[in-house]
Short mmCIF file of C-alpha atoms in Angstrom, two decimals:
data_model
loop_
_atom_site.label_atom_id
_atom_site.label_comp_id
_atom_site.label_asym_id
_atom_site.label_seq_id
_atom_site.Cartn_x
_atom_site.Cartn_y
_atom_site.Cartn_z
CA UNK A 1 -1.12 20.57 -5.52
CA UNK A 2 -2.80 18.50 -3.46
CA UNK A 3 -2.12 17.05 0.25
CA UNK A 4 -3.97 15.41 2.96
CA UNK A 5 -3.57 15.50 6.25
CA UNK A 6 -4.17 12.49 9.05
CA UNK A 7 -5.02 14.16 12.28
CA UNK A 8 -3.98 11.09 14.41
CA UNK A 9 -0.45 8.56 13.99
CA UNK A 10 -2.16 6.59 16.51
CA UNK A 11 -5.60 5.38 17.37
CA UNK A 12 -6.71 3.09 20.28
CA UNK A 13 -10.21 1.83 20.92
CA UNK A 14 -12.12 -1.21 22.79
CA UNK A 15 -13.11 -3.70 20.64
CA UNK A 16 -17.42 -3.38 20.29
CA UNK A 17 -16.77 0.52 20.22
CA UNK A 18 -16.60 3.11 17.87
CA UNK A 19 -13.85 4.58 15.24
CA UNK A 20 -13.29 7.54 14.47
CA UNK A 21 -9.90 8.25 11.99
CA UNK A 22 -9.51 11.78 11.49
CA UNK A 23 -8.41 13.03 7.95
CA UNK A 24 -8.26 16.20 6.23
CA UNK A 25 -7.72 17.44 2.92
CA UNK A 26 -6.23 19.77 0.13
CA UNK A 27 -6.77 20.25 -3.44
CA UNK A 28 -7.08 23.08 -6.30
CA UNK A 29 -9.41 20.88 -7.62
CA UNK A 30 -12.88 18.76 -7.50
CA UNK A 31 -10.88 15.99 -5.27
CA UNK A 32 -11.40 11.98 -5.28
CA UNK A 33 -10.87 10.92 -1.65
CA UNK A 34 -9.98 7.03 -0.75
CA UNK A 35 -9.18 5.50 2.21
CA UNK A 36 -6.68 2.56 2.32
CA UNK A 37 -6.07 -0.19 4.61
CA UNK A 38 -2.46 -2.00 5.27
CA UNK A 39 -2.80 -5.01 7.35
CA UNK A 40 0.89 -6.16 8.26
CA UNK A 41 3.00 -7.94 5.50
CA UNK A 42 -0.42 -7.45 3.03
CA UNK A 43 -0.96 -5.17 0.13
CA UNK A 44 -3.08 -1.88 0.73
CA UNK A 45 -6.73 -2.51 0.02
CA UNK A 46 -9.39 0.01 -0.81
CA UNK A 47 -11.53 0.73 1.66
CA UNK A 48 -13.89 3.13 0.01
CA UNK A 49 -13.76 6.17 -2.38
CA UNK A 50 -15.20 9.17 -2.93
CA UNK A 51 -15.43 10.54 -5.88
CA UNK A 52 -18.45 13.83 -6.03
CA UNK A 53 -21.82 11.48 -5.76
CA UNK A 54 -23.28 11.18 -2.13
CA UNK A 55 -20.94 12.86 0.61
CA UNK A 56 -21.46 9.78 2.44
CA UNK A 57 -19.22 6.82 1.19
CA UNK A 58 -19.97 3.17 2.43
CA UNK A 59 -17.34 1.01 2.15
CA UNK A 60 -16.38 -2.43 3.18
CA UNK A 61 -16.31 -4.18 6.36
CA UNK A 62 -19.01 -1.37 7.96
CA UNK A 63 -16.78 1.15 7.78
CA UNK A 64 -18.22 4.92 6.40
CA UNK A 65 -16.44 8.15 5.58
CA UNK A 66 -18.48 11.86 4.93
CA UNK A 67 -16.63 14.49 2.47
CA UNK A 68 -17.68 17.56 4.06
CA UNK A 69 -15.96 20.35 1.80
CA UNK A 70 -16.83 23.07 4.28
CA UNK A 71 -14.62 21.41 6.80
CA UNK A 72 -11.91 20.32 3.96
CA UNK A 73 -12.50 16.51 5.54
CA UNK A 74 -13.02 13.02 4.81
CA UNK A 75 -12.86 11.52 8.36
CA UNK A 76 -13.34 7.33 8.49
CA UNK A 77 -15.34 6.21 10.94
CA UNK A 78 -17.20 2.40 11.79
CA UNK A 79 -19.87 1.69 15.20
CA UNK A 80 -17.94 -1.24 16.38
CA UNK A 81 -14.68 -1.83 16.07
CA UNK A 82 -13.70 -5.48 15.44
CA UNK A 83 -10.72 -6.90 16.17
CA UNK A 84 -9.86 -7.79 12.73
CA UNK A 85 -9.61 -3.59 12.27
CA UNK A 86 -6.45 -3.53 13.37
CA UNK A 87 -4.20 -2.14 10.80
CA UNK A 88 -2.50 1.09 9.21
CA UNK A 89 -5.27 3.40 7.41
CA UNK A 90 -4.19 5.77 4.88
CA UNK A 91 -6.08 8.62 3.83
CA UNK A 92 -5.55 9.12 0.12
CA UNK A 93 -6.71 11.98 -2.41
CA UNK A 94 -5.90 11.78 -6.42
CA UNK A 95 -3.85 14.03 -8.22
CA UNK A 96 -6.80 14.99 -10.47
CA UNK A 97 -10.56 15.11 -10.77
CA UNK A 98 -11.65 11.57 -10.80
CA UNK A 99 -8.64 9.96 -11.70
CA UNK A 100 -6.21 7.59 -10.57
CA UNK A 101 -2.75 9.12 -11.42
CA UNK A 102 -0.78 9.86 -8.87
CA UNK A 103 -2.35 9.24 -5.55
CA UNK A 104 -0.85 11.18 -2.79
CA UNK A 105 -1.15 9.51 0.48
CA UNK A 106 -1.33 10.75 4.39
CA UNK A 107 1.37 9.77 7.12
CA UNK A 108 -1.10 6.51 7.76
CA UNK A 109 -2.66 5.84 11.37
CA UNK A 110 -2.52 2.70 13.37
CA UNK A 111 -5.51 1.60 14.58
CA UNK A 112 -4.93 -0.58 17.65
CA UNK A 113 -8.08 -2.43 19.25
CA UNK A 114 -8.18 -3.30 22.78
CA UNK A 115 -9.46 -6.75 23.65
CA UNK B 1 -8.40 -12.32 -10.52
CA UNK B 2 -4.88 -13.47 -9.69
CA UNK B 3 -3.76 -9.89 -7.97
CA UNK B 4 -1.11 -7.72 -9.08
CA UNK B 5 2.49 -10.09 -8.07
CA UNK B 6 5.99 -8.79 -7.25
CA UNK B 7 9.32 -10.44 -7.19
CA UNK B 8 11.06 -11.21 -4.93
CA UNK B 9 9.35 -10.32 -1.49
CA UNK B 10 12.57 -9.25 -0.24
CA UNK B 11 16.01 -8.22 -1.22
CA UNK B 12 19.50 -7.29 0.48
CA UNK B 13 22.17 -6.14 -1.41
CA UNK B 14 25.22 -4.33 -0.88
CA UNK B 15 25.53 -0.63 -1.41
CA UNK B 16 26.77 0.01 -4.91
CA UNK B 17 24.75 -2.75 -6.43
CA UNK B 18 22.18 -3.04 -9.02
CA UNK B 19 18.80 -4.37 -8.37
CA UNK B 20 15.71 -5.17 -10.22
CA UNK B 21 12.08 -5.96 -9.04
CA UNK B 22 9.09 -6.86 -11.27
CA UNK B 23 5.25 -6.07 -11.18
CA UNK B 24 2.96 -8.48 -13.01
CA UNK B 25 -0.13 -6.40 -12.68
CA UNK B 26 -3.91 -7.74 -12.88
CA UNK B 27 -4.18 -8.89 -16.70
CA UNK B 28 -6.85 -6.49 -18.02
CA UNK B 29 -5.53 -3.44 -16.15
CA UNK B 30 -3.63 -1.02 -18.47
CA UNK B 31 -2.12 1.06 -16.17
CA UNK B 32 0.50 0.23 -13.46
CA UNK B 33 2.15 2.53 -11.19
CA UNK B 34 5.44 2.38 -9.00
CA UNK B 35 4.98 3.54 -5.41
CA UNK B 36 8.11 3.38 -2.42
CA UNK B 37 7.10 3.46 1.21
CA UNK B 38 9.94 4.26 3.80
CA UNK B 39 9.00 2.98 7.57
CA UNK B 40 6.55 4.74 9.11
CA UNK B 41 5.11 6.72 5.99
CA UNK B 42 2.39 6.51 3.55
CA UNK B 43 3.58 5.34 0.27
CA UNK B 44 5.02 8.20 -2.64
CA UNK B 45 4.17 8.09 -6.03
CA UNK B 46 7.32 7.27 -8.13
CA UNK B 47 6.04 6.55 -11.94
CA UNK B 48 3.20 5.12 -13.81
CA UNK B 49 2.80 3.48 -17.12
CA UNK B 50 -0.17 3.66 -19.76
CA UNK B 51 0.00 0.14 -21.65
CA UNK B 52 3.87 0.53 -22.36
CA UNK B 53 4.29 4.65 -22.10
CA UNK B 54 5.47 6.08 -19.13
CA UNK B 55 3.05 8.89 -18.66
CA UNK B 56 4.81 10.60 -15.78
CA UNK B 57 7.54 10.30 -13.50
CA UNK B 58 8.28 11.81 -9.93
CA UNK B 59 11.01 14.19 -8.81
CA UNK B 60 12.05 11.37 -6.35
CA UNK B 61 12.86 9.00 -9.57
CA UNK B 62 16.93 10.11 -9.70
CA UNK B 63 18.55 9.03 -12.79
CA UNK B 64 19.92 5.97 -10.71
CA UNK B 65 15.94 4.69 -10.86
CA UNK B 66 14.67 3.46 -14.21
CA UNK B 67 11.04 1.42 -15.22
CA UNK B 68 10.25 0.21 -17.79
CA UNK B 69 7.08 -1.51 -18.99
CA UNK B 70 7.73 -2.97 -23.11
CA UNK B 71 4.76 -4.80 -23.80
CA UNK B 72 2.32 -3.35 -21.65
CA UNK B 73 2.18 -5.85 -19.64
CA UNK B 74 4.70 -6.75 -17.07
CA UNK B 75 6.98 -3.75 -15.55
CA UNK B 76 10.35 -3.76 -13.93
CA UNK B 77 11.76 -1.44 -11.96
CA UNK B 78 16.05 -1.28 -12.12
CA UNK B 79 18.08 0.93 -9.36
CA UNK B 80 21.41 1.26 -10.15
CA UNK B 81 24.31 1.98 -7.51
CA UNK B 82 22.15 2.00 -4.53
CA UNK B 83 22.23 3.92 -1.65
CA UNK B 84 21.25 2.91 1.99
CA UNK B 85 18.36 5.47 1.55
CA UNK B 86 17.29 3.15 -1.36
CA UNK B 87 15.98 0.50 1.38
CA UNK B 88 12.27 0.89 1.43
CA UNK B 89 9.19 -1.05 0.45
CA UNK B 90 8.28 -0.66 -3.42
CA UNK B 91 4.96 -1.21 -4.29
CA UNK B 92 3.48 -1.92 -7.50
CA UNK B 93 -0.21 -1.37 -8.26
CA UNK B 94 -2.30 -1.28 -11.67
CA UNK B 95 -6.17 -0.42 -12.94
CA UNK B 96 -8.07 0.46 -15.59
CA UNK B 97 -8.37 3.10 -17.29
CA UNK B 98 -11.88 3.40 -19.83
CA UNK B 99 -15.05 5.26 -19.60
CA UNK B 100 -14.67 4.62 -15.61
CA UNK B 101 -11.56 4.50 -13.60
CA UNK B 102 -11.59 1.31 -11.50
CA UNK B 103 -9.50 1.98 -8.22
CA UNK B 104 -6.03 0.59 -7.82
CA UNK B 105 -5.14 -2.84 -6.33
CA UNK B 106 -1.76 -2.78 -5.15
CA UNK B 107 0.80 -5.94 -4.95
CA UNK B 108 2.51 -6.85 -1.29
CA UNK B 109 5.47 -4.99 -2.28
CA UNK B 110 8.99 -5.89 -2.45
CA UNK B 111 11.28 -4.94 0.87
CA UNK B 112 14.39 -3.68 -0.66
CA UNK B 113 17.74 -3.37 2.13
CA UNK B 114 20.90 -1.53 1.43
CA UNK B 115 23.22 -2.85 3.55
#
């Protein structure tokens, strides 16, 4: 089975600052980690995936994630929040190595940016 | 790239009633998957669809939930006799499967309410 776990419902930060979305993870196996964005009334969007290359993802819009399997985590983070950012993030890990099938997400966290 | 569509956007019906949505997912993509998202949750993994076999199916699909996908292409997704716990978001989302995975792209959902 596999679960993750998003350490935070709600995140606030000043716009020019940094993000940090906490995330953690479960698995019996090898996992593929995504993060997903859900801008109001818009279909999720991938933000970035892991999937057992580098332990540090890039994705779009600046924002970064690390897998660090010693800590079980996969925490988002960007250096200056915009205020386009603001959305629900979803931390997501795949039912099996490297595969697709049934994606189990977290509980989301809104990211609110401060003017 | 045209997106993956659902219809309608929204929907209110009357408990007891039978509704259907449709998924026209990206063209190439031979996989499409059924998610439902309740307010305030990440989205859960109902059923997804190989070209036209359902491959698997979630404990959360009762027998009052059935999807169907006959050509491979488009899929529709029927609840029968439905229950104000029914009302949720239901999100459609496809990719492909072949020597790489591509990630999924997910539709804006349709906004079901049992009333």
């Amino acid at each position: 089975a596999q679960s993750v776990t998003q350490l935070d419902s709600h995140v606030s930060v000043s716009e020019g600052t940094p993000v940090l979305l906490r995330c953690n993870y479960s698995s019996s196996y090898s996992p593929s980690l995504f993060w997903y964005v859900q801008h109001p009334n818009k279909g999720l969007q991938l933000l970035l995936k892991y999937t057992s290359a580098a332990t540090l993802v890039k994705g779009i819009n600046g924002f970064e994630a690390e897998f660090k399997k010693s800590e079980t985590s996969f925490h988002l983070t960007k250096p200056s929040a915009h205020m386009s950012d603001a959305a629900e993030y979803f931390c997501v890990v795949s039912g099996r190595s490297f595969g697709n099938e049934k994606l189990t997400f977290g509980t989301g966290t809104r990211l609110t940016i401060i003017p | 790239d045209t997106g993956v569509s659902q219809d309608p956007r929204h929907k209110i019906t009357k408990r007891g009633q039978n509704v259907t949505f449709r998924c026209d997912p990206i063209s190439e993509h031979n996989r499409l998957y059924w998610y439902r998202q309740t307010l305030g949750q990440g989205p859960e993994f109902l059923t997804y669809f190989q070209n036209e076999a359902q491959l698997e199916k979630s404990r959360l699909l009762s027998d009052r939930f059935s999807a169907e996908r006959p050509k491979g292409s488009f899929s529709t997704l029927e609840i029968q006799r439905t229950e104000q716990g029914d009302s949720a978001m239901y999100l459609c989302a496809s990719s492909y499967s072949g020597t790489e995975d591509s990630p999924l792209h997910f539709g804006n959902g349709t906004r079901l309410t049992v009333t």
